[in-house]
């Protein structure tokens, strides 16, 4: 093994073996056959066709905007407009049922509020192929969500300072495209720019894609994939995998996975030691406001910077609780991959019965904690629920941060682990009054484990004040940041209910079948730990 330094980037020259290629083929088969992580050709063509139709709608809409604003015929005909993609689809690591992240790039005479959320929204609302259309105007990156011919699409908007956006605009990598852009456009452009830079940075795109597919599947199954709830999101995992691929350019995904877990577990995570894929200027340029540039903050527990100017911290939502949960999962992932790769003195597998499927085993969240906090979000119709759910969901991390303050170092410590998946609990769909009833409901759960001091016989954790303060904060956020939600809150069309439940009191919709066989489960977990040298 050889180590080189190339432009401040450490590169480990370790070569893949024939056995590594075989192991990687096994991993790919598991992704394809057991977890259906690859699209077939028909599905791929369908996505391409849907994007082409959406692109045509965008061009027609932009021409209509030009006419409504009295533009000359030449400007109207040549104004163009174009759809770019970003995220998993752009990188080629999407699964059959995942949505498409799409960016609408429009010329300077097209406005976000008046046109994108106005006339385009109305045009889509009347389109026969569009269902479940909803706007998110107040988000960090404003967007329109929809289902287009069965495919979910998140559409964001960027207005660049050009009179036309033609087919000759092949990519968005030229930093000059940022000139004169508002903050929302800069953030919207960032997604596509980051994806394209990642593909240019990795030495082997196919190995990057396979490794990233594995990491995304693993993170989702282990319940640590959600930027909004304080875990790493898609961008963070993409950057980390690209980083590992750059450090180990000659390895196959089987060993890239092992090195990914090792890097994430053993890294010195600190606000002043961010993960950087490529160096990006921190000077204000192209009219970019200073507040959009990354600044070191001691609240950034695991900073991972995006590789496009202006670079942003993709993990600013990480809390102490979610950091600990991720580190615990990185440790398990490392032990599993090391056990799979371990060989005896004859070169034979140390654990021949251990399959790569073991890495993707789902975390038994509802069997793993004694205590849970259940947050239920209710609404009276689909459109209102989408808006209300997104708003409350975006604030749940503040609730987790408030819960973390309940720990007393002298007597006890409390571990909290939010689960990044919502559930429809039928018992929460109740009547509001004679006129309205809640028809939409999503419940989130936070696992809670109390670790008391050995000298303390009993611990009581009072959640009352924390829950009450969170209710008050929600009301204040609605008033300050979400005026469009005020009417909903005032008319009782929505609700948020927070309550404690023990494992025995979990709703039947989520209660694990093993709950009556806890001893059997605990014995099984001990066996797994011993098998993988966990102890």
Short mmCIF file of C-alpha atoms in Angstrom, two decimals:
data_model
loop_
_atom_site.label_atom_id
_atom_site.label_comp_id
_atom_site.label_asym_id
_atom_site.label_seq_id
_atom_site.Cartn_x
_atom_site.Cartn_y
_atom_site.Cartn_z
CA UNK A 1 0.00 0.00 0.00
CA UNK A 2 1.32 3.42 -0.93
CA UNK A 3 0.26 6.92 0.13
CA UNK A 4 0.55 9.97 -2.09
CA UNK A 5 -0.27 13.65 -1.61
CA UNK A 6 -1.80 15.22 -4.70
CA UNK A 7 -2.85 18.87 -4.36
CA UNK A 8 -3.40 18.49 -0.56
CA UNK A 9 -5.49 15.37 -1.18
CA UNK A 10 -4.24 12.16 0.41
CA UNK A 11 -4.44 9.26 -2.05
CA UNK A 12 -3.96 5.66 -0.89
CA UNK A 13 -2.57 3.46 -3.63
CA UNK A 14 -4.10 0.12 -2.70
CA UNK A 15 -5.08 -2.10 -5.62
CA UNK A 16 -8.22 -4.19 -5.92
CA UNK A 17 -7.84 -7.96 -6.15
CA UNK A 18 -9.77 -10.50 -8.21
CA UNK A 19 -11.62 -11.45 -5.04
CA UNK A 20 -12.68 -7.79 -4.61
CA UNK A 21 -14.25 -7.82 -8.06
CA UNK A 22 -16.19 -10.99 -7.18
CA UNK A 23 -17.34 -9.50 -3.86
CA UNK A 24 -18.53 -6.37 -5.64
CA UNK A 25 -20.52 -8.49 -8.10
CA UNK A 26 -22.22 -10.13 -5.10
CA UNK A 27 -23.08 -6.71 -3.68
CA UNK A 28 -24.58 -5.59 -6.98
CA UNK A 29 -26.71 -8.72 -7.20
CA UNK A 30 -28.01 -8.13 -3.68
CA UNK A 31 -28.87 -4.52 -4.54
CA UNK A 32 -30.67 -5.62 -7.69
CA UNK A 33 -32.40 -8.85 -6.65
CA UNK A 34 -33.05 -8.43 -2.92
CA UNK A 35 -33.61 -4.68 -2.65
CA UNK A 36 -34.72 -3.67 -6.17
CA UNK A 37 -32.35 -0.71 -6.27
CA UNK A 38 -32.02 -0.57 -10.06
CA UNK A 39 -34.52 0.57 -12.68
CA UNK A 40 -35.16 -1.46 -15.78
CA UNK A 41 -34.95 0.11 -19.24
CA UNK A 42 -38.69 0.72 -19.49
CA UNK A 43 -38.73 2.62 -16.21
CA UNK A 44 -35.74 4.69 -17.26
CA UNK A 45 -37.36 5.60 -20.58
CA UNK A 46 -40.55 6.56 -18.75
CA UNK A 47 -38.64 8.97 -16.50
CA UNK A 48 -36.92 10.51 -19.51
CA UNK A 49 -40.26 10.94 -21.25
CA UNK A 50 -41.81 12.60 -18.18
CA UNK A 51 -38.90 15.04 -17.89
CA UNK A 52 -39.18 15.85 -21.61
CA UNK A 53 -42.91 16.63 -21.19
CA UNK A 54 -42.21 18.79 -18.14
CA UNK A 55 -39.49 20.59 -20.07
CA UNK A 56 -41.98 21.31 -22.86
CA UNK A 57 -44.51 22.67 -20.36
CA UNK A 58 -41.82 24.94 -18.90
CA UNK A 59 -41.00 26.39 -22.33
CA UNK A 60 -44.67 27.00 -23.16
CA UNK A 61 -45.17 28.66 -19.77
CA UNK A 62 -42.15 30.95 -20.16
CA UNK A 63 -43.41 32.06 -23.58
CA UNK A 64 -46.79 32.87 -22.00
CA UNK A 65 -45.07 34.86 -19.26
CA UNK A 66 -43.24 36.85 -21.91
CA UNK A 67 -46.49 37.65 -23.72
CA UNK A 68 -48.25 38.65 -20.50
CA UNK A 69 -45.42 41.06 -19.73
CA UNK A 70 -45.43 42.66 -23.17
CA UNK A 71 -42.11 41.31 -24.39
CA UNK A 72 -41.30 41.54 -28.11
CA UNK A 73 -41.91 38.49 -30.27
CA UNK A 74 -38.21 37.72 -30.69
CA UNK A 75 -37.70 37.61 -26.91
CA UNK A 76 -40.82 35.47 -26.51
CA UNK A 77 -39.73 32.91 -29.11
CA UNK A 78 -36.11 32.68 -27.90
CA UNK A 79 -36.55 32.97 -24.12
CA UNK A 80 -36.43 29.18 -23.79
CA UNK A 81 -36.24 27.70 -20.31
CA UNK A 82 -34.72 24.39 -19.31
CA UNK A 83 -35.05 21.56 -16.80
CA UNK A 84 -31.93 20.28 -15.04
CA UNK A 85 -31.92 17.49 -12.49
CA UNK A 86 -29.95 17.02 -9.28
CA UNK A 87 -29.73 14.59 -6.38
CA UNK A 88 -29.93 10.82 -6.84
CA UNK A 89 -31.36 10.97 -10.36
CA UNK A 90 -28.63 13.31 -11.60
CA UNK A 91 -25.97 11.02 -10.12
CA UNK A 92 -27.56 7.87 -11.54
CA UNK A 93 -28.16 6.20 -8.17
CA UNK A 94 -31.94 6.44 -7.95
CA UNK A 95 -34.17 3.48 -7.16
CA UNK A 96 -37.37 2.71 -9.12
CA UNK A 97 -39.72 4.39 -6.64
CA UNK A 98 -37.66 7.44 -5.72
CA UNK A 99 -38.69 10.92 -6.80
CA UNK A 100 -36.92 13.23 -9.22
CA UNK A 101 -35.33 16.45 -8.01
CA UNK A 102 -35.70 18.92 -10.87
CA UNK A 103 -34.56 22.51 -11.36
CA UNK A 104 -36.36 24.93 -13.65
CA UNK A 105 -33.93 27.54 -15.02
CA UNK A 106 -35.67 30.60 -16.45
CA UNK A 107 -34.56 33.94 -17.95
CA UNK A 108 -34.56 37.18 -15.95
CA UNK A 109 -38.07 38.37 -16.81
CA UNK A 110 -39.66 35.37 -15.06
CA UNK A 111 -40.50 35.91 -11.38
CA UNK A 112 -40.62 33.29 -8.62
CA UNK A 113 -43.65 34.47 -6.64
CA UNK A 114 -45.80 35.89 -9.43
CA UNK A 115 -44.94 33.41 -12.18
CA UNK A 116 -43.47 30.17 -10.78
CA UNK A 117 -45.88 29.94 -7.83
CA UNK A 118 -48.55 31.77 -9.82
CA UNK A 119 -49.14 31.04 -13.47
CA UNK A 120 -46.99 27.87 -13.65
CA UNK A 121 -48.71 26.42 -10.59
CA UNK A 122 -52.10 27.16 -12.17
CA UNK A 123 -50.99 25.59 -15.46
CA UNK A 124 -49.83 22.42 -13.68
CA UNK A 125 -52.99 22.35 -11.60
CA UNK A 126 -55.05 22.12 -14.76
CA UNK A 127 -52.82 19.54 -16.46
CA UNK A 128 -54.37 16.08 -16.77
CA UNK A 129 -51.09 14.30 -16.01
CA UNK A 130 -50.45 16.13 -12.74
CA UNK A 131 -51.75 14.97 -9.35
CA UNK A 132 -51.07 15.83 -5.69
CA UNK A 133 -49.77 19.29 -6.57
CA UNK A 134 -48.69 21.50 -3.66
CA UNK A 135 -46.47 24.57 -3.15
CA UNK A 136 -43.77 25.07 -0.49
CA UNK A 137 -43.07 28.77 -0.77
CA UNK A 138 -41.44 29.42 2.59
CA UNK A 139 -38.82 26.67 2.61
CA UNK A 140 -35.04 27.09 2.60
CA UNK A 141 -35.31 26.19 -1.09
CA UNK A 142 -38.88 27.00 -2.31
CA UNK A 143 -40.41 24.26 -4.43
CA UNK A 144 -43.49 22.79 -6.05
CA UNK A 145 -44.22 19.16 -5.31
CA UNK A 146 -46.27 17.02 -7.68
CA UNK A 147 -46.91 13.62 -9.14
CA UNK A 148 -46.48 13.64 -12.93
CA UNK A 149 -47.73 10.50 -14.67
CA UNK A 150 -47.07 8.46 -11.55
CA UNK A 151 -43.60 9.89 -10.85
CA UNK A 152 -43.08 12.19 -7.87
CA UNK A 153 -41.20 15.38 -8.74
CA UNK A 154 -39.84 18.16 -6.55
CA UNK A 155 -39.46 21.20 -8.78
CA UNK A 156 -37.39 24.20 -7.71
CA UNK A 157 -36.77 27.47 -9.55
CA UNK A 158 -33.78 29.59 -10.60
CA UNK A 159 -33.98 32.91 -12.41
CA UNK A 160 -30.64 33.79 -13.99
CA UNK A 161 -29.65 37.16 -15.40
CA UNK A 162 -29.92 36.24 -19.07
CA UNK A 163 -32.54 37.16 -21.61
CA UNK A 164 -32.80 33.57 -22.80
CA UNK A 165 -32.06 30.05 -21.58
CA UNK A 166 -31.41 27.98 -24.68
CA UNK A 167 -30.36 24.41 -25.41
CA UNK A 168 -26.74 25.57 -25.62
CA UNK A 169 -26.75 25.86 -21.81
CA UNK A 170 -25.35 22.37 -21.20
CA UNK A 171 -24.47 22.71 -17.52
CA UNK A 172 -24.42 25.25 -14.70
CA UNK A 173 -20.79 24.92 -13.60
CA UNK A 174 -19.61 28.37 -14.71
CA UNK A 175 -19.64 30.51 -11.55
CA UNK A 176 -20.58 33.55 -13.64
CA UNK A 177 -24.12 32.17 -13.79
CA UNK A 178 -24.48 33.33 -10.16
CA UNK A 179 -24.15 37.01 -11.05
CA UNK A 180 -27.21 39.00 -10.04
CA UNK A 181 -29.06 35.98 -8.63
CA UNK A 182 -31.18 36.22 -5.49
CA UNK A 183 -30.48 34.02 -2.46
CA UNK A 184 -33.14 31.43 -3.34
CA UNK A 185 -31.75 31.05 -6.87
CA UNK A 186 -28.19 30.62 -5.58
CA UNK A 187 -29.35 27.85 -3.25
CA UNK A 188 -31.46 26.29 -6.01
CA UNK A 189 -28.56 26.21 -8.48
CA UNK A 190 -26.33 24.60 -5.86
CA UNK A 191 -27.94 21.14 -6.14
CA UNK A 192 -27.21 20.61 -9.83
CA UNK A 193 -23.78 22.25 -9.58
CA UNK A 194 -22.80 19.98 -6.67
CA UNK A 195 -23.95 16.81 -8.47
CA UNK A 196 -21.95 17.67 -11.59
CA UNK A 197 -18.82 18.48 -9.58
CA UNK A 198 -19.08 15.17 -7.71
CA UNK A 199 -19.20 13.22 -10.99
CA UNK A 200 -16.13 15.09 -12.22
CA UNK A 201 -14.21 14.52 -8.98
CA UNK A 202 -14.58 10.76 -8.55
CA UNK A 203 -11.97 8.64 -10.36
CA UNK A 204 -14.35 5.76 -11.13
CA UNK A 205 -17.98 6.77 -11.57
CA UNK A 206 -19.34 3.22 -11.56
CA UNK A 207 -17.63 2.36 -8.27
CA UNK A 208 -18.86 5.63 -6.79
CA UNK A 209 -22.43 4.86 -7.83
CA UNK A 210 -22.40 1.31 -6.46
CA UNK A 211 -20.87 2.42 -3.14
CA UNK A 212 -23.33 5.29 -2.81
CA UNK A 213 -26.28 3.01 -3.53
CA UNK A 214 -25.08 0.77 -0.69
CA UNK A 215 -24.58 3.66 1.72
CA UNK A 216 -28.00 5.18 0.98
CA UNK A 217 -29.77 1.82 1.41
CA UNK A 218 -27.84 1.12 4.62
CA UNK A 219 -28.55 4.58 6.08
CA UNK A 220 -32.27 4.37 5.30
CA UNK A 221 -32.59 0.89 6.77
CA UNK A 222 -30.72 1.94 9.89
CA UNK A 223 -32.86 5.07 10.30
CA UNK A 224 -30.14 7.70 9.92
CA UNK A 225 -31.07 9.25 6.57
CA UNK A 226 -32.89 12.56 7.06
CA UNK A 227 -31.43 16.04 6.85
CA UNK A 228 -34.61 17.60 8.23
CA UNK A 229 -34.51 15.49 11.43
CA UNK A 230 -30.81 16.07 12.04
CA UNK A 231 -29.17 13.09 10.35
CA UNK A 232 -27.05 13.19 7.21
CA UNK A 233 -29.14 13.72 4.10
CA UNK A 234 -28.51 12.72 0.51
CA UNK A 235 -25.97 15.46 -0.25
CA UNK A 236 -23.88 14.68 2.83
CA UNK A 237 -23.66 10.97 2.01
CA UNK A 238 -22.84 11.78 -1.62
CA UNK A 239 -19.93 14.01 -0.58
CA UNK A 240 -18.61 11.47 1.94
CA UNK A 241 -18.66 8.63 -0.58
CA UNK A 242 -16.98 10.83 -3.20
CA UNK A 243 -14.32 11.68 -0.61
CA UNK A 244 -13.60 7.99 0.04
CA UNK A 245 -13.50 7.28 -3.71
CA UNK A 246 -10.90 10.04 -4.14
CA UNK A 247 -8.74 8.77 -1.27
CA UNK A 248 -8.91 5.13 -2.48
CA UNK A 249 -9.17 5.48 -6.29
CA UNK A 250 -8.19 1.87 -7.07
CA UNK A 251 -10.47 -0.02 -4.68
CA UNK A 252 -13.76 -1.76 -5.40
CA UNK A 253 -17.02 -0.97 -3.51
CA UNK A 254 -16.58 -3.87 -1.06
CA UNK A 255 -13.52 -2.19 0.47
CA UNK A 256 -14.71 1.34 -0.21
CA UNK A 257 -17.63 0.55 2.11
CA UNK A 258 -15.28 -0.61 4.88
CA UNK A 259 -13.22 2.56 4.47
CA UNK A 260 -16.34 4.73 4.44
CA UNK A 261 -17.38 3.45 7.87
CA UNK A 262 -13.84 3.72 9.22
CA UNK A 263 -13.52 7.31 7.99
CA UNK A 264 -16.87 8.39 9.43
CA UNK A 265 -16.30 6.68 12.77
CA UNK A 266 -12.70 7.69 13.40
CA UNK A 267 -12.75 11.18 11.96
CA UNK A 268 -12.24 14.04 14.41
CA UNK A 269 -15.64 15.68 13.95
CA UNK A 270 -15.46 19.34 14.89
CA UNK A 271 -16.88 22.67 13.75
CA UNK A 272 -13.38 23.76 12.71
CA UNK A 273 -12.56 20.55 10.84
CA UNK A 274 -15.18 20.27 8.08
CA UNK A 275 -15.18 17.57 5.42
CA UNK A 276 -14.01 19.27 2.21
CA UNK A 277 -14.05 17.54 -1.16
CA UNK A 278 -12.53 20.45 -3.10
CA UNK A 279 -11.36 23.83 -1.91
CA UNK A 280 -13.89 26.57 -2.60
CA UNK A 281 -13.25 30.29 -2.19
CA UNK A 282 -14.72 31.87 0.92
CA UNK A 283 -14.56 35.37 -0.56
CA UNK A 284 -17.75 37.21 -1.63
CA UNK A 285 -17.93 37.20 -5.46
CA UNK A 286 -20.53 37.54 -8.21
CA UNK A 287 -22.71 39.62 -5.92
CA UNK A 288 -23.15 36.74 -3.46
CA UNK A 289 -24.14 38.01 -0.03
CA UNK A 290 -21.73 37.38 2.81
CA UNK A 291 -24.36 35.49 4.83
CA UNK A 292 -24.55 32.81 2.12
CA UNK A 293 -20.86 31.95 2.59
CA UNK A 294 -19.95 29.21 5.05
CA UNK A 295 -18.85 30.41 8.47
CA UNK A 296 -17.45 28.25 11.23
CA UNK A 297 -19.94 27.87 14.08
CA UNK A 298 -19.43 25.78 17.19
CA UNK A 299 -23.00 24.53 16.75
CA UNK A 300 -21.90 22.66 13.60
CA UNK A 301 -21.14 19.25 15.09
CA UNK A 302 -20.31 17.31 11.90
CA UNK A 303 -19.81 19.86 9.08
CA UNK A 304 -19.68 18.56 5.50
CA UNK A 305 -19.24 21.32 2.94
CA UNK A 306 -20.70 21.32 -0.55
CA UNK A 307 -18.05 21.56 -3.31
CA UNK A 308 -19.69 24.35 -5.34
CA UNK A 309 -19.39 28.09 -4.79
CA UNK A 310 -20.75 29.35 -2.46
CA UNK A 311 -20.05 26.28 -0.34
CA UNK A 312 -22.65 25.49 2.31
CA UNK A 313 -22.72 23.18 5.30
CA UNK A 314 -24.97 20.29 4.27
CA UNK A 315 -25.27 19.01 7.87
CA UNK A 316 -26.15 22.09 9.94
CA UNK A 317 -29.16 20.27 11.44
CA UNK A 318 -27.10 17.58 13.22
CA UNK A 319 -27.73 17.51 16.99
CA UNK A 320 -25.90 15.73 19.81
CA UNK A 321 -28.50 12.95 19.77
CA UNK A 322 -28.39 12.33 16.03
CA UNK A 323 -24.58 12.53 16.04
CA UNK A 324 -24.38 9.80 18.69
CA UNK A 325 -26.89 7.65 16.77
CA UNK A 326 -24.88 7.98 13.55
CA UNK A 327 -21.56 7.21 15.26
CA UNK A 328 -23.10 4.09 16.79
CA UNK A 329 -24.28 2.96 13.35
CA UNK A 330 -20.92 3.76 11.73
CA UNK A 331 -19.29 1.53 14.33
CA UNK A 332 -21.69 -1.33 13.62
CA UNK A 333 -21.21 -0.88 9.87
CA UNK A 334 -17.44 -1.02 10.26
CA UNK A 335 -17.57 -4.18 12.37
CA UNK A 336 -19.89 -5.89 9.89
CA UNK A 337 -17.82 -5.00 6.81
CA UNK A 338 -14.57 -5.94 8.54
CA UNK A 339 -16.09 -9.28 9.57
CA UNK A 340 -17.25 -9.95 6.00
CA UNK A 341 -13.79 -9.13 4.62
CA UNK A 342 -11.81 -10.94 7.33
CA UNK A 343 -9.72 -13.91 6.14
CA UNK A 344 -7.86 -16.61 8.08
CA UNK A 345 -4.25 -17.67 7.50
CA UNK A 346 -5.36 -19.83 4.54
CA UNK A 347 -7.16 -16.92 2.91
CA UNK A 348 -10.59 -18.36 3.68
CA UNK A 349 -13.45 -16.29 5.03
CA UNK A 350 -13.42 -16.04 8.82
CA UNK A 351 -17.23 -15.86 8.85
CA UNK A 352 -18.37 -17.82 5.75
CA UNK A 353 -22.06 -17.63 6.70
CA UNK A 354 -22.00 -13.83 6.94
CA UNK A 355 -23.55 -12.22 3.85
CA UNK A 356 -23.43 -8.64 2.62
CA UNK A 357 -27.18 -8.62 3.24
CA UNK A 358 -26.34 -8.40 6.96
CA UNK A 359 -25.12 -4.84 6.37
CA UNK A 360 -28.55 -3.76 5.17
CA UNK A 361 -30.53 -5.28 8.01
CA UNK A 362 -33.22 -2.86 9.21
CA UNK A 363 -32.86 -1.32 12.64
CA UNK A 364 -35.59 -2.67 14.97
CA UNK A 365 -36.55 0.76 16.24
CA UNK A 366 -39.80 -0.19 17.95
CA UNK A 367 -38.12 -3.06 19.80
CA UNK A 368 -35.02 -1.15 20.85
CA UNK A 369 -36.36 1.38 23.35
CA UNK A 370 -38.47 1.18 26.48
CA UNK A 371 -39.83 4.70 26.14
CA UNK A 372 -41.12 6.67 23.13
CA UNK A 373 -42.38 10.15 22.41
CA UNK A 374 -45.13 10.18 19.76
CA UNK A 375 -45.70 13.34 17.70
CA UNK A 376 -48.89 13.25 15.64
CA UNK A 377 -49.61 15.81 12.90
CA UNK A 378 -53.25 15.96 11.75
CA UNK A 379 -55.06 17.86 9.01
CA UNK A 380 -58.45 17.83 7.32
CA UNK A 381 -57.35 17.51 3.66
CA UNK A 382 -54.42 16.51 1.45
CA UNK A 383 -53.28 19.96 0.33
CA UNK A 384 -53.32 21.45 3.81
CA UNK A 385 -51.65 18.36 5.26
CA UNK A 386 -48.69 18.53 2.88
CA UNK A 387 -48.03 22.13 3.86
CA UNK A 388 -48.62 21.60 7.60
CA UNK A 389 -46.65 18.34 7.75
CA UNK A 390 -43.62 19.91 6.07
CA UNK A 391 -43.73 22.87 8.43
CA UNK A 392 -43.94 20.83 11.65
CA UNK A 393 -41.45 18.25 10.38
CA UNK A 394 -38.90 21.02 9.75
CA UNK A 395 -39.21 22.06 13.41
CA UNK A 396 -38.90 18.62 15.02
CA UNK A 397 -35.13 18.93 15.36
CA UNK A 398 -35.68 21.88 17.71
CA UNK A 399 -37.83 19.63 19.87
CA UNK A 400 -35.02 17.04 19.96
CA UNK A 401 -32.54 19.76 20.97
CA UNK A 402 -34.87 20.83 23.78
CA UNK A 403 -35.17 17.22 24.96
CA UNK A 404 -31.38 16.91 25.11
CA UNK A 405 -31.32 19.55 27.86
CA UNK A 406 -33.21 17.19 30.19
CA UNK A 407 -30.08 15.18 30.89
CA UNK A 408 -28.57 15.57 34.38
CA UNK A 409 -24.94 14.48 34.39
CA UNK A 410 -25.03 13.80 38.16
CA UNK A 411 -27.93 11.39 38.28
CA UNK A 412 -28.83 10.19 34.81
CA UNK A 413 -28.34 10.56 31.07
CA UNK A 414 -31.13 10.35 28.54
CA UNK A 415 -30.54 9.08 25.01
CA UNK A 416 -32.95 10.27 22.34
CA UNK A 417 -33.19 8.85 18.82
CA UNK A 418 -35.72 10.30 16.36
CA UNK A 419 -36.95 7.87 13.72
CA UNK A 420 -37.03 9.46 10.24
CA UNK A 421 -40.23 7.85 9.04
CA UNK A 422 -43.83 8.80 9.67
CA UNK A 423 -46.73 6.40 10.15
CA UNK A 424 -50.47 6.75 9.62
CA UNK A 425 -52.07 5.71 12.92
CA UNK A 426 -55.78 5.11 12.36
CA UNK A 427 -56.72 5.93 15.95
CA UNK A 428 -55.51 9.53 15.49
CA UNK A 429 -58.06 10.28 12.74
CA UNK A 430 -60.68 11.84 15.00
CA UNK A 431 -63.63 14.19 14.63
CA UNK A 432 -62.79 17.88 15.12
CA UNK A 433 -66.36 19.08 15.39
CA UNK A 434 -69.70 18.57 13.62
CA UNK A 435 -68.31 20.04 10.39
CA UNK A 436 -64.73 18.78 10.18
CA UNK A 437 -62.75 15.61 10.90
CA UNK A 438 -59.07 14.81 10.51
CA UNK A 439 -58.65 12.72 7.38
CA UNK A 440 -54.84 12.94 7.16
CA UNK A 441 -52.44 11.98 9.91
CA UNK A 442 -48.72 11.34 10.26
CA UNK A 443 -47.03 10.24 13.48
CA UNK A 444 -43.32 10.50 14.22
CA UNK A 445 -41.59 8.69 17.07
CA UNK A 446 -38.56 9.49 19.20
CA UNK A 447 -36.98 6.60 21.08
CA UNK A 448 -35.87 7.40 24.63
CA UNK A 449 -33.48 5.46 26.83
CA UNK A 450 -32.63 6.49 30.40
CA UNK A 451 -29.19 5.62 31.73
CA UNK A 452 -29.25 6.24 35.45
CA UNK A 453 -26.33 6.56 37.82
CA UNK A 454 -25.62 3.34 39.73
CA UNK A 455 -26.37 5.11 43.03
CA UNK A 456 -29.84 6.15 41.88
CA UNK A 457 -32.64 3.63 42.30
CA UNK A 458 -35.31 5.41 40.26
CA UNK A 459 -35.34 8.23 37.70
CA UNK A 460 -38.29 10.37 36.73
CA UNK A 461 -37.98 12.48 33.56
CA UNK A 462 -40.65 15.17 33.29
CA UNK A 463 -41.46 16.00 29.67
CA UNK A 464 -44.34 18.37 30.44
CA UNK A 465 -42.50 21.69 30.32
CA UNK A 466 -40.46 20.72 27.25
CA UNK A 467 -43.61 19.74 25.34
CA UNK A 468 -45.45 22.89 26.42
CA UNK A 469 -42.57 25.12 25.36
CA UNK A 470 -42.44 23.36 22.00
CA UNK A 471 -46.16 24.02 21.47
CA UNK A 472 -45.53 27.70 22.27
CA UNK A 473 -42.57 27.79 19.88
CA UNK A 474 -44.69 26.29 17.09
CA UNK A 475 -47.30 29.00 17.57
CA UNK A 476 -44.59 31.67 17.46
CA UNK A 477 -42.99 30.19 14.35
CA UNK A 478 -46.37 30.10 12.65
CA UNK A 479 -46.91 33.76 13.46
CA UNK A 480 -43.39 34.90 12.51
CA UNK A 481 -42.45 32.70 9.56
CA UNK A 482 -45.53 31.02 8.17
CA UNK A 483 -48.37 33.51 7.79
CA UNK A 484 -50.07 31.17 5.33
CA UNK A 485 -50.47 28.65 8.18
CA UNK A 486 -52.11 31.10 10.59
CA UNK A 487 -55.59 30.65 9.18
CA UNK A 488 -55.25 26.87 9.31
CA UNK A 489 -54.15 26.95 12.93
CA UNK A 490 -56.84 29.42 13.93
CA UNK A 491 -59.68 27.46 12.29
CA UNK A 492 -58.72 24.16 13.89
CA UNK A 493 -58.04 22.58 10.51
CA UNK A 494 -54.72 21.20 11.78
CA UNK A 495 -53.37 19.85 15.03
CA UNK A 496 -50.17 18.61 16.68
CA UNK A 497 -50.35 16.13 19.54
CA UNK A 498 -47.31 15.08 21.57
CA UNK A 499 -47.44 12.33 24.16
CA UNK A 500 -45.29 9.75 25.93
CA UNK A 501 -45.87 6.05 25.26
CA UNK A 502 -44.13 3.03 26.72
CA UNK A 503 -43.20 0.14 24.48
CA UNK A 504 -46.21 -1.84 25.67
CA UNK A 505 -48.47 1.11 24.83
CA UNK A 506 -47.28 1.60 21.24
CA UNK A 507 -50.13 1.78 18.69
CA UNK A 508 -50.91 -1.56 17.07
CA UNK A 509 -49.91 -0.06 13.69
CA UNK A 510 -46.24 -0.02 14.75
CA UNK A 511 -46.04 -2.42 17.71
CA UNK A 512 -43.43 -5.09 16.93
CA UNK A 513 -44.52 -8.71 16.77
CA UNK A 514 -41.59 -9.62 18.98
CA UNK A 515 -42.81 -7.52 21.89
CA UNK A 516 -43.99 -10.59 23.78
CA UNK A 517 -40.70 -12.38 23.07
CA UNK A 518 -38.24 -9.78 24.33
CA UNK A 519 -35.95 -12.34 25.93
CA UNK A 520 -35.72 -14.24 22.64
CA UNK A 521 -34.83 -11.00 20.83
CA UNK A 522 -32.19 -10.07 23.41
CA UNK A 523 -30.59 -13.52 23.13
CA UNK A 524 -30.54 -13.14 19.34
CA UNK A 525 -28.82 -9.75 19.61
CA UNK A 526 -26.14 -11.23 21.90
CA UNK A 527 -25.51 -13.99 19.34
CA UNK A 528 -25.13 -11.39 16.58
CA UNK A 529 -22.67 -9.35 18.63
CA UNK A 530 -20.59 -12.44 19.37
CA UNK A 531 -20.65 -13.54 15.73
CA UNK A 532 -19.24 -10.17 14.65
CA UNK A 533 -16.83 -9.75 17.57
CA UNK A 534 -18.99 -6.90 18.89
CA UNK A 535 -17.91 -7.47 22.48
#
